[in-house]
Amino acid sequence: MKENPNVCVVGSINMDMITSIDKIPAQGETILGGTFKTNPGGKGANQAVSAARLGANVSLIGAVGDDSFGKDLLEHFESENINREGIKIIPNTSTGVATVIVSENDNRIIVSSGANAKVTPEIVSKSRERILHSDIILLQFEIAMETVRYIVELAYDHQIPVIINPAPYQEIPEDILTKTTLFTPNEGEAFVMSKIPEFEFIKNKMIITKGKHGSAFFASSGEMITIPAYPVPVKDTTGAGDTFNAALAVELASGNTLGQAITFANAAAAISVGEIGAQGGMPSKKEVDDFLMKNKN
Ligand code: RIB
């Protein structure tokens, strides 16, 4: 078992503008009420923060703009013990921003990519040595597919496992489907993936996150196995998937089995929904271990 694995996250960095409201306004309607918060977010950054809180040595590779959000986020990564040497500050560019509406126990998100759209293979290649020192790599689809491909190929050539969280969903090129170790779609993304011609070849690499219904994967027999979620009060589901991905990566890189890693990741995700903000409820390893002791399935 490896206690503090090296986890590399290549992905998006956003500032989240979160409005929590009882009811979503209809088109053309203005409503009063709700609360507003500005919190760090972005699928890449969320996964990095979660993995760091769970005890991994984390490097985040991506980009921010040369604005105040970028500056705040870089300081935030420092305080979360995340190595930020692979984060480029891009001049005359805004940091990624996500408009998040939290309502009726779920969220709606619009991402303005800003600097995330400028995370090129050339930028990430500057962190090549750091990437090659990873025990596992986490990717999502909020940066360019050509950059995702660059990392997948590098990792494949050096036999480093890669988890792709295919969100927001985009068509996945065949070489990425072949060379990626695991995909972690949600149910909607998994449905789209089930329609692609390569589905039969990749289904054994899929772990499907199903929110309050737990997480599922295909056994080698073809049977779908579901590992149940933990019933918990929900304040905000934003970032629960990111917490799941980070926890899965940390546990697999530490040497745990897939079943153990999914159980741990379900618990981490359950804890994460107890606070507002993608990173607000992300737990430490001790919090997850204590939660698992109290909630033996
Ligand atoms: O997965 C949640 C994240 O998606 C938010 O933090 C937001 O920034 C978007 O990237």
JSON list of C-alpha atoms in Angstrom, two decimals, residues 147-260:
[
{"chain": "A", "resi": 147, "resn": "THR", "atom": "CA", "xyz": [-4.57, 18.31, -24.73]},
{"chain": "A", "resi": 148, "resn": "VAL", "atom": "CA", "xyz": [-6.47, 15.38, -23.22]},
{"chain": "A", "resi": 149, "resn": "ARG", "atom": "CA", "xyz": [-5.08, 13.22, -26.05]},
{"chain": "A", "resi": 150, "resn": "TYR", "atom": "CA", "xyz": [-1.51, 14.43, -25.41]},
{"chain": "A", "resi": 151, "resn": "ILE", "atom": "CA", "xyz": [-1.73, 13.39, -21.74]},
{"chain": "A", "resi": 152, "resn": "VAL", "atom": "CA", "xyz": [-3.45, 10.06, -22.47]},
{"chain": "A", "resi": 153, "resn": "GLU", "atom": "CA", "xyz": [-0.73, 9.12, -24.98]},
{"chain": "A", "resi": 154, "resn": "LEU", "atom": "CA", "xyz": [2.09, 10.17, -22.67]},
{"chain": "A", "resi": 155, "resn": "ALA", "atom": "CA", "xyz": [0.59, 8.21, -19.80]},
{"chain": "A", "resi": 156, "resn": "TYR", "atom": "CA", "xyz": [-0.09, 5.16, -21.98]},
{"chain": "A", "resi": 157, "resn": "ASP", "atom": "CA", "xyz": [3.50, 5.12, -23.25]},
{"chain": "A", "resi": 158, "resn": "HIS", "atom": "CA", "xyz": [4.75, 5.19, -19.64]},
{"chain": "A", "resi": 159, "resn": "GLN", "atom": "CA", "xyz": [2.09, 2.85, -18.22]},
{"chain": "A", "resi": 160, "resn": "ILE", "atom": "CA", "xyz": [0.61, 5.42, -15.85]},
{"chain": "A", "resi": 161, "resn": "PRO", "atom": "CA", "xyz": [-3.11, 4.82, -15.21]},
{"chain": "A", "resi": 162, "resn": "VAL", "atom": "CA", "xyz": [-5.48, 7.56, -16.37]},
{"chain": "A", "resi": 163, "resn": "ILE", "atom": "CA", "xyz": [-9.03, 8.22, -15.20]},
{"chain": "A", "resi": 164, "resn": "ILE", "atom": "CA", "xyz": [-11.18, 10.39, -17.48]},
{"chain": "A", "resi": 165, "resn": "ASN", "atom": "CA", "xyz": [-14.29, 11.99, -16.08]},
{"chain": "A", "resi": 166, "resn": "PRO", "atom": "CA", "xyz": [-16.03, 12.63, -19.44]},
{"chain": "A", "resi": 167, "resn": "ALA", "atom": "CA", "xyz": [-17.78, 15.83, -18.37]},
{"chain": "A", "resi": 168, "resn": "PRO", "atom": "CA", "xyz": [-19.11, 17.93, -19.93]},
{"chain": "A", "resi": 169, "resn": "TYR", "atom": "CA", "xyz": [-19.62, 15.17, -22.48]},
{"chain": "A", "resi": 170, "resn": "GLN", "atom": "CA", "xyz": [-17.96, 15.41, -25.88]},
{"chain": "A", "resi": 171, "resn": "GLU", "atom": "CA", "xyz": [-17.41, 12.80, -28.54]},
{"chain": "A", "resi": 172, "resn": "ILE", "atom": "CA", "xyz": [-14.40, 10.72, -27.46]},
{"chain": "A", "resi": 173, "resn": "PRO", "atom": "CA", "xyz": [-11.83, 9.88, -30.19]},
{"chain": "A", "resi": 174, "resn": "GLU", "atom": "CA", "xyz": [-11.10, 6.17, -30.64]},
{"chain": "A", "resi": 175, "resn": "ASP", "atom": "CA", "xyz": [-7.45, 6.37, -29.52]},
{"chain": "A", "resi": 176, "resn": "ILE", "atom": "CA", "xyz": [-8.50, 8.00, -26.25]},
{"chain": "A", "resi": 177, "resn": "LEU", "atom": "CA", "xyz": [-11.15, 5.31, -25.74]},
{"chain": "A", "resi": 178, "resn": "THR", "atom": "CA", "xyz": [-8.49, 2.62, -26.26]},
{"chain": "A", "resi": 179, "resn": "LYS", "atom": "CA", "xyz": [-5.68, 4.10, -24.16]},
{"chain": "A", "resi": 180, "resn": "THR", "atom": "CA", "xyz": [-7.60, 5.36, -21.12]},
{"chain": "A", "resi": 181, "resn": "THR", "atom": "CA", "xyz": [-7.66, 3.14, -18.03]},
{"chain": "A", "resi": 182, "resn": "LEU", "atom": "CA", "xyz": [-11.06, 4.13, -16.59]},
{"chain": "A", "resi": 183, "resn": "PHE", "atom": "CA", "xyz": [-13.97, 6.40, -17.50]},
{"chain": "A", "resi": 184, "resn": "THR", "atom": "CA", "xyz": [-16.31, 7.76, -14.84]},
{"chain": "A", "resi": 185, "resn": "PRO", "atom": "CA", "xyz": [-19.43, 9.03, -16.64]},
{"chain": "A", "resi": 186, "resn": "ASN", "atom": "CA", "xyz": [-22.62, 9.99, -14.85]},
{"chain": "A", "resi": 187, "resn": "GLU", "atom": "CA", "xyz": [-25.80, 8.26, -16.00]},
{"chain": "A", "resi": 188, "resn": "GLY", "atom": "CA", "xyz": [-26.47, 10.72, -18.84]},
{"chain": "A", "resi": 189, "resn": "GLU", "atom": "CA", "xyz": [-22.90, 10.50, -20.12]},
{"chain": "A", "resi": 190, "resn": "ALA", "atom": "CA", "xyz": [-22.95, 6.69, -19.77]},
{"chain": "A", "resi": 191, "resn": "PHE", "atom": "CA", "xyz": [-26.14, 6.53, -21.83]},
{"chain": "A", "resi": 192, "resn": "VAL", "atom": "CA", "xyz": [-24.43, 8.43, -24.69]},
{"chain": "A", "resi": 193, "resn": "MET", "atom": "CA", "xyz": [-21.35, 6.21, -24.36]},
{"chain": "A", "resi": 194, "resn": "SER", "atom": "CA", "xyz": [-23.54, 3.10, -24.55]},
{"chain": "A", "resi": 195, "resn": "LYS", "atom": "CA", "xyz": [-24.50, 4.14, -28.10]},
{"chain": "A", "resi": 196, "resn": "ILE", "atom": "CA", "xyz": [-20.96, 4.38, -29.48]},
{"chain": "A", "resi": 197, "resn": "PRO", "atom": "CA", "xyz": [-19.66, 1.50, -31.64]},
{"chain": "A", "resi": 198, "resn": "GLU", "atom": "CA", "xyz": [-16.78, 0.78, -29.24]},
{"chain": "A", "resi": 199, "resn": "PHE", "atom": "CA", "xyz": [-19.09, 0.39, -26.22]},
{"chain": "A", "resi": 200, "resn": "GLU", "atom": "CA", "xyz": [-18.63, -3.40, -25.92]},
{"chain": "A", "resi": 201, "resn": "PHE", "atom": "CA", "xyz": [-14.84, -2.89, -25.78]},
{"chain": "A", "resi": 202, "resn": "ILE", "atom": "CA", "xyz": [-14.86, -0.09, -23.25]},
{"chain": "A", "resi": 203, "resn": "LYS", "atom": "CA", "xyz": [-17.73, -0.97, -20.93]},
{"chain": "A", "resi": 204, "resn": "ASN", "atom": "CA", "xyz": [-15.42, -2.82, -18.56]},
{"chain": "A", "resi": 205, "resn": "LYS", "atom": "CA", "xyz": [-13.50, 0.43, -18.09]},
{"chain": "A", "resi": 206, "resn": "MET", "atom": "CA", "xyz": [-16.60, 2.38, -17.03]},
{"chain": "A", "resi": 207, "resn": "ILE", "atom": "CA", "xyz": [-17.62, 3.31, -13.51]},
{"chain": "A", "resi": 208, "resn": "ILE", "atom": "CA", "xyz": [-21.00, 5.01, -13.68]},
{"chain": "A", "resi": 209, "resn": "THR", "atom": "CA", "xyz": [-21.87, 7.53, -10.99]},
{"chain": "A", "resi": 210, "resn": "LYS", "atom": "CA", "xyz": [-25.60, 7.50, -10.22]},
{"chain": "A", "resi": 211, "resn": "GLY", "atom": "CA", "xyz": [-25.93, 10.10, -7.47]},
{"chain": "A", "resi": 212, "resn": "LYS", "atom": "CA", "xyz": [-28.14, 8.85, -4.65]},
{"chain": "A", "resi": 213, "resn": "HIS", "atom": "CA", "xyz": [-28.32, 5.46, -6.39]},
{"chain": "A", "resi": 214, "resn": "GLY", "atom": "CA", "xyz": [-24.60, 4.81, -5.92]},
{"chain": "A", "resi": 215, "resn": "SER", "atom": "CA", "xyz": [-22.01, 3.79, -8.50]},
{"chain": "A", "resi": 216, "resn": "ALA", "atom": "CA", "xyz": [-22.01, 0.89, -10.93]},
{"chain": "A", "resi": 217, "resn": "PHE", "atom": "CA", "xyz": [-19.52, -1.06, -13.00]},
{"chain": "A", "resi": 218, "resn": "PHE", "atom": "CA", "xyz": [-19.59, -4.08, -15.28]},
{"chain": "A", "resi": 219, "resn": "ALA", "atom": "CA", "xyz": [-18.08, -7.28, -13.87]},
{"chain": "A", "resi": 220, "resn": "SER", "atom": "CA", "xyz": [-16.08, -9.45, -16.28]},
{"chain": "A", "resi": 221, "resn": "SER", "atom": "CA", "xyz": [-19.20, -11.66, -16.57]},
{"chain": "A", "resi": 222, "resn": "GLY", "atom": "CA", "xyz": [-20.98, -8.64, -18.10]},
{"chain": "A", "resi": 223, "resn": "GLU", "atom": "CA", "xyz": [-23.24, -8.25, -15.06]},
{"chain": "A", "resi": 224, "resn": "MET", "atom": "CA", "xyz": [-23.67, -4.69, -13.77]},
{"chain": "A", "resi": 225, "resn": "ILE", "atom": "CA", "xyz": [-22.69, -4.39, -10.10]},
{"chain": "A", "resi": 226, "resn": "THR", "atom": "CA", "xyz": [-23.98, -1.43, -8.11]},
{"chain": "A", "resi": 227, "resn": "ILE", "atom": "CA", "xyz": [-22.26, -0.21, -4.96]},
{"chain": "A", "resi": 228, "resn": "PRO", "atom": "CA", "xyz": [-24.93, 1.72, -3.04]},
{"chain": "A", "resi": 229, "resn": "ALA", "atom": "CA", "xyz": [-24.66, 5.36, -2.04]},
{"chain": "A", "resi": 230, "resn": "TYR", "atom": "CA", "xyz": [-25.01, 6.56, 1.54]},
{"chain": "A", "resi": 231, "resn": "PRO", "atom": "CA", "xyz": [-28.31, 8.33, 2.27]},
{"chain": "A", "resi": 232, "resn": "VAL", "atom": "CA", "xyz": [-27.38, 11.79, 3.59]},
{"chain": "A", "resi": 233, "resn": "PRO", "atom": "CA", "xyz": [-29.00, 15.23, 3.81]},
{"chain": "A", "resi": 234, "resn": "VAL", "atom": "CA", "xyz": [-28.11, 17.26, 0.70]},
{"chain": "A", "resi": 235, "resn": "LYS", "atom": "CA", "xyz": [-27.22, 20.96, 0.66]},
{"chain": "A", "resi": 236, "resn": "ASP", "atom": "CA", "xyz": [-25.40, 21.12, -2.70]},
{"chain": "A", "resi": 237, "resn": "THR", "atom": "CA", "xyz": [-24.42, 18.36, -5.11]},
{"chain": "A", "resi": 238, "resn": "THR", "atom": "CA", "xyz": [-21.93, 20.57, -7.01]},
{"chain": "A", "resi": 239, "resn": "GLY", "atom": "CA", "xyz": [-18.53, 18.87, -6.97]},
{"chain": "A", "resi": 240, "resn": "ALA", "atom": "CA", "xyz": [-19.82, 15.51, -5.70]},
{"chain": "A", "resi": 241, "resn": "GLY", "atom": "CA", "xyz": [-18.69, 13.85, -8.93]},
{"chain": "A", "resi": 242, "resn": "ASP", "atom": "CA", "xyz": [-15.31, 15.55, -8.64]},
{"chain": "A", "resi": 243, "resn": "THR", "atom": "CA", "xyz": [-14.95, 14.29, -5.07]},
{"chain": "A", "resi": 244, "resn": "PHE", "atom": "CA", "xyz": [-15.85, 10.79, -6.25]},
{"chain": "A", "resi": 245, "resn": "ASN", "atom": "CA", "xyz": [-13.20, 10.90, -9.01]},
{"chain": "A", "resi": 246, "resn": "ALA", "atom": "CA", "xyz": [-10.48, 12.20, -6.71]},
{"chain": "A", "resi": 247, "resn": "ALA", "atom": "CA", "xyz": [-11.24, 9.64, -4.00]},
{"chain": "A", "resi": 248, "resn": "LEU", "atom": "CA", "xyz": [-11.33, 6.83, -6.54]},
{"chain": "A", "resi": 249, "resn": "ALA", "atom": "CA", "xyz": [-7.96, 7.91, -7.93]},
{"chain": "A", "resi": 250, "resn": "VAL", "atom": "CA", "xyz": [-6.31, 8.25, -4.51]},
{"chain": "A", "resi": 251, "resn": "GLU", "atom": "CA", "xyz": [-7.58, 4.87, -3.33]},
{"chain": "A", "resi": 252, "resn": "LEU", "atom": "CA", "xyz": [-6.59, 3.03, -6.52]},
{"chain": "A", "resi": 253, "resn": "ALA", "atom": "CA", "xyz": [-3.15, 4.67, -6.53]},
{"chain": "A", "resi": 254, "resn": "SER", "atom": "CA", "xyz": [-2.75, 3.64, -2.88]},
{"chain": "A", "resi": 255, "resn": "GLY", "atom": "CA", "xyz": [-3.22, 0.00, -3.89]},
{"chain": "A", "resi": 256, "resn": "ASN", "atom": "CA", "xyz": [-6.85, -0.65, -2.95]},
{"chain": "A", "resi": 257, "resn": "THR", "atom": "CA", "xyz": [-9.15, -2.85, -5.03]},
{"chain": "A", "resi": 258, "resn": "LEU", "atom": "CA", "xyz": [-11.75, -1.31, -7.34]},
{"chain": "A", "resi": 259, "resn": "GLY", "atom": "CA", "xyz": [-14.57, -2.32, -4.97]},
{"chain": "A", "resi": 260, "resn": "GLN", "atom": "CA", "xyz": [-12.82, -0.77, -1.95]}
]
